[in-house]
Every structure is written in structure tokens, then in C-alpha cells.
Short mmCIF file of C-alpha atoms in Angstrom, two decimals:
data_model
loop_
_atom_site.label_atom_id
_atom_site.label_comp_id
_atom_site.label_asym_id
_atom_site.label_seq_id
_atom_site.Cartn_x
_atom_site.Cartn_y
_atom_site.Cartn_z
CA UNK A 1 28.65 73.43 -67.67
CA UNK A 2 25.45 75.12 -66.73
CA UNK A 3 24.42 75.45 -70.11
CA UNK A 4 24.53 71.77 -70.31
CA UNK A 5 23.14 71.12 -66.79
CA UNK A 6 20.00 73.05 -67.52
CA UNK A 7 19.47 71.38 -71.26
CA UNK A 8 19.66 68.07 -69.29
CA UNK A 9 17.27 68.98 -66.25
CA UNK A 10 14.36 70.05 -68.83
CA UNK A 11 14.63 66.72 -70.60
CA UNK A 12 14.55 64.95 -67.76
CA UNK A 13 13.22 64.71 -63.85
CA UNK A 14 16.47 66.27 -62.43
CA UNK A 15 16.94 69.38 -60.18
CA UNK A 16 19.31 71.92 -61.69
CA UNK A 17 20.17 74.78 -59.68
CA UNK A 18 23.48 77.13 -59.94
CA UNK A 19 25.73 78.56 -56.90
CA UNK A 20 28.25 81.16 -57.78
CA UNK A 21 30.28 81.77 -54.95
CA UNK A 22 32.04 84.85 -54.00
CA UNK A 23 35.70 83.99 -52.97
CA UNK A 24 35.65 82.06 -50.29
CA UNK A 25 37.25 82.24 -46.98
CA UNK A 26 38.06 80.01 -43.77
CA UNK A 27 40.36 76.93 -42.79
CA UNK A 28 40.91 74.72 -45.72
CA UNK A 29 39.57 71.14 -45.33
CA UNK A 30 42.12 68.96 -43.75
CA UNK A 31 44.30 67.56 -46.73
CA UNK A 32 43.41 70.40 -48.94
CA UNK A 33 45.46 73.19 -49.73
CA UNK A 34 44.75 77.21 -48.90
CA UNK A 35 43.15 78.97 -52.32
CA UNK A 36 43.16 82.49 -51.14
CA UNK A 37 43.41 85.33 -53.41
CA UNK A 38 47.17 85.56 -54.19
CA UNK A 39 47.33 89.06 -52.67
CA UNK A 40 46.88 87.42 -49.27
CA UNK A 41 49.96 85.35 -49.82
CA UNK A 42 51.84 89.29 -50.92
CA UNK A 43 50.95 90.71 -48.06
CA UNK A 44 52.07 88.30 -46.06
CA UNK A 45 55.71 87.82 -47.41
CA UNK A 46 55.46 91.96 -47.65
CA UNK A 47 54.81 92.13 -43.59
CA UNK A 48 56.98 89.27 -42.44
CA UNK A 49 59.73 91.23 -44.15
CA UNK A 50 58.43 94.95 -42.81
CA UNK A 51 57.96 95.87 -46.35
CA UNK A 52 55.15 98.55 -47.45
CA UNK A 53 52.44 97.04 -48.71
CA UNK A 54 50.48 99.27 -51.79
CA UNK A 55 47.12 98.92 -52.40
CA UNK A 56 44.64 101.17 -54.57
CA UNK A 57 41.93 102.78 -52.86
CA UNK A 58 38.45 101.55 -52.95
CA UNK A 59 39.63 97.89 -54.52
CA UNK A 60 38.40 95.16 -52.63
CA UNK A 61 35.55 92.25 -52.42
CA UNK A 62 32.77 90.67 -50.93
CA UNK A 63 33.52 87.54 -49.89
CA UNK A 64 31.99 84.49 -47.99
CA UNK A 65 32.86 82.52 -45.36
CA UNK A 66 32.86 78.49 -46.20
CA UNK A 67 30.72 78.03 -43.34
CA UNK A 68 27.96 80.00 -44.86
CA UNK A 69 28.38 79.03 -48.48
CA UNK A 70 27.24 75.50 -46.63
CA UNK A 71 24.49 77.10 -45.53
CA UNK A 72 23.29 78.06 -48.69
CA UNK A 73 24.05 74.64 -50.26
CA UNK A 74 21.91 73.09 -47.28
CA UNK A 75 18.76 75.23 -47.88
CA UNK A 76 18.73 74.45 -51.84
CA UNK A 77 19.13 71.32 -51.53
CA UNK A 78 16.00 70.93 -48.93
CA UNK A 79 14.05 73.55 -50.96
CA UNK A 80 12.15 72.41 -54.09
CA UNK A 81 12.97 74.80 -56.18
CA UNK A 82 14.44 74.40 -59.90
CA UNK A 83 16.25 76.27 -62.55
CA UNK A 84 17.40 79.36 -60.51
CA UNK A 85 21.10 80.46 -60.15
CA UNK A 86 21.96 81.94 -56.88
CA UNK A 87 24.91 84.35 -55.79
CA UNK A 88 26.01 83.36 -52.19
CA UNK A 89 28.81 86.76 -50.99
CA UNK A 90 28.40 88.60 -47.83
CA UNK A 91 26.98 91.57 -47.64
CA UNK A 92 29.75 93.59 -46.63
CA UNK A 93 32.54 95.10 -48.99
CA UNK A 94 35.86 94.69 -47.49
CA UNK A 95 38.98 96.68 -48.98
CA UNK A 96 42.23 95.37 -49.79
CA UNK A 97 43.80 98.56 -47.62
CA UNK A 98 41.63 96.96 -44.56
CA UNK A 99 42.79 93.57 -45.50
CA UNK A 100 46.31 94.65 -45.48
CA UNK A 101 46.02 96.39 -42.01
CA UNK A 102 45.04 93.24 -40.56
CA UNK A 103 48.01 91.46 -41.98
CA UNK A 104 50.28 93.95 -40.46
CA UNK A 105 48.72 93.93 -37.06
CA UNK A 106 48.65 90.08 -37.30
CA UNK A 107 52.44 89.67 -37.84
CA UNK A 108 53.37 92.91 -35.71
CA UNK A 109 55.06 94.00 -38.78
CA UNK A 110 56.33 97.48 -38.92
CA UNK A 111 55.00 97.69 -42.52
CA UNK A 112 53.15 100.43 -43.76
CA UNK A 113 49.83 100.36 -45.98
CA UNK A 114 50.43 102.60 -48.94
CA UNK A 115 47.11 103.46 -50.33
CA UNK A 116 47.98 104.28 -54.34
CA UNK A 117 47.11 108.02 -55.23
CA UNK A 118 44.72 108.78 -58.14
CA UNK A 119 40.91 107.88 -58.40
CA UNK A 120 39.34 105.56 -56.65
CA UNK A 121 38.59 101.62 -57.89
CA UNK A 122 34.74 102.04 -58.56
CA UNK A 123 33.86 98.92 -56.30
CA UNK A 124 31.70 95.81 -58.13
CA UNK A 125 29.03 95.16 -55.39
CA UNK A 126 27.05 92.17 -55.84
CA UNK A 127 23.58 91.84 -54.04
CA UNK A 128 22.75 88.62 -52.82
CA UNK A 129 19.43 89.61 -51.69
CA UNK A 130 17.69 86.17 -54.15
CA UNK A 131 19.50 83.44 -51.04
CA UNK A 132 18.08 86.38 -48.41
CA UNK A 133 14.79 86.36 -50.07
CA UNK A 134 13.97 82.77 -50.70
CA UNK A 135 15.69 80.85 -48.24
CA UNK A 136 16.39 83.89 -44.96
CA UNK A 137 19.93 83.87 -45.21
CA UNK A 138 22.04 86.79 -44.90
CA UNK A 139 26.16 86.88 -44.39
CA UNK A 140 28.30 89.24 -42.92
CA UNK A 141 31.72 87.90 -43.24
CA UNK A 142 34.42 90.63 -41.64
CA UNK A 143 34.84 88.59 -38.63
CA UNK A 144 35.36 85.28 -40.83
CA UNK A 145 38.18 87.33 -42.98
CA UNK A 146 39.95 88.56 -39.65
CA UNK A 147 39.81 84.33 -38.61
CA UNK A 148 41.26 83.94 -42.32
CA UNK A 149 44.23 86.26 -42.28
CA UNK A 150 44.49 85.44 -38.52
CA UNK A 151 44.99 81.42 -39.47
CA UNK A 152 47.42 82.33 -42.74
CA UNK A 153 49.36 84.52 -40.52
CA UNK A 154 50.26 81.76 -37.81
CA UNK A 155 51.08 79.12 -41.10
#
């Protein structure tokens, strides 16, 4: 779809830019249903039934809050540029073994986190320094996860 995008918007007048989004976190639209990563809904079920939860160490993402993925849709579409692809993620890194903790304290669950033994997951970190450069914007989104799990957990 880009592909094509792009092959149309040099043969013609048209604007083509490209947002990749980092998965994204916060209440869902009214009408629309939750997407989160499917380990949210695991750890969940695992705490409301005082089940340990396992995770492997180091695994986790960088993820961005839907109120700041607006953000970045509102400055590209008032900028004039063309042709670029941007990544919009927080800058933080945020582990599943943190994510799970806040599950657990969000329930009151007796559950424990079980962090898997052997080597680390080598993280993927993604540097969305292009949106920070062009257009100022810079996310942290730790607070906007804790909102997340904080919402799921009361569903």
C-alpha cells in the first residue's frame, strides 16, 4: 500500500507521507473494541485467577499512547512536507515483567511474576528521533500504559 501510494503521489499533485505506529495504547474509541497485545488479555485472566504469570527477561516494547500518535498525525498533516515515512513509539522501553507487575497490583492478585531463566531477549529499540526532529515531538508513554492496564483491569 505504500508502494502504491508513493507511485501515485509522484504522478500526481498529492501528499504521500507514511506513519508506522508502535502498538498503541489508551481507551478504545467508543463503539470500538480493545486491540491490545494479547498478552495483556493473559495476564489478566492469569491475575484474576492468582496464577503466576512467566515472562522472559528483557522482552518488551515501546509503545505509544493514542493521544500522541494524534499528535503526530496533526503536525504532518499541517507540515508541507512529502515522501517521508515516520516512526511515531515512545521513547521509553517498557518490559513485559513491568507490565505484568502492574496487572497484579491492579487486580490485588496474589500472583507472582516469574521472570524465565536463561539469556536475556536482546530488546528491538526503535528511535523516533525523525517526528522529534522535524516536527518537536517527543513521547514518554509509562504513565499512558499504567492508564491502559489500569482501564482493562476495571473491564
Amino acid at each position: 500500500a505504500e508502494m502504491l501510494l508513493s507511485a501515485f503521489s509522484h504522478q500526481t499533485e498529492m501528499r504521500c507521507n507514511v506513519i508506522r505506529p508502535g502498538p498503541t495504547i489508551g481507551p478504545p474509541t467508543a463503539g470500538a473494541s480493545d486491540n491490545s497485545d494479547k498478552r495483556f488479555g493473559q495476564f489478566i485472566a492469569a491475575a484474576r485467577r492468582n496464577e503466576d504469570i512467566e515472562v522472559r527477561k528483557g522482552d518488551g516494547r515501546q509503545f505509544v499512547a493514542a493521544t500522541d500518535l494524534a499528535k503526530v498525525y496533526a503536525a504532518l498533516l499541517k507540515s508541507p512536507v512529502n515522501r517521508n515515512t515516520y516512526l511515531a513509539v515512545a521513547r521509553d522501553f517498557i518490559t513485559w515483567e513491568e507490565i505484568a507487575d502492574l496487572f497484579v497490583k491492579a487486580l490485588d492478585s496474589n500472583s507472582k511474576v516469574v521472570v524465565q531463566s536463561g539469556s536475556p531477549a536482546e530488546p528491538s529499540l526503535f528511535h523516533p528521533s525523525k517526528i522529534q526532529e522535524e516536527f518537536g515531538l517527543a513521547f514518554e508513554c509509562r504513565r499512558a500504559v499504567e492508564e491502559h492496564i489500569r482501564l482493562l483491569a476495571l473491564a
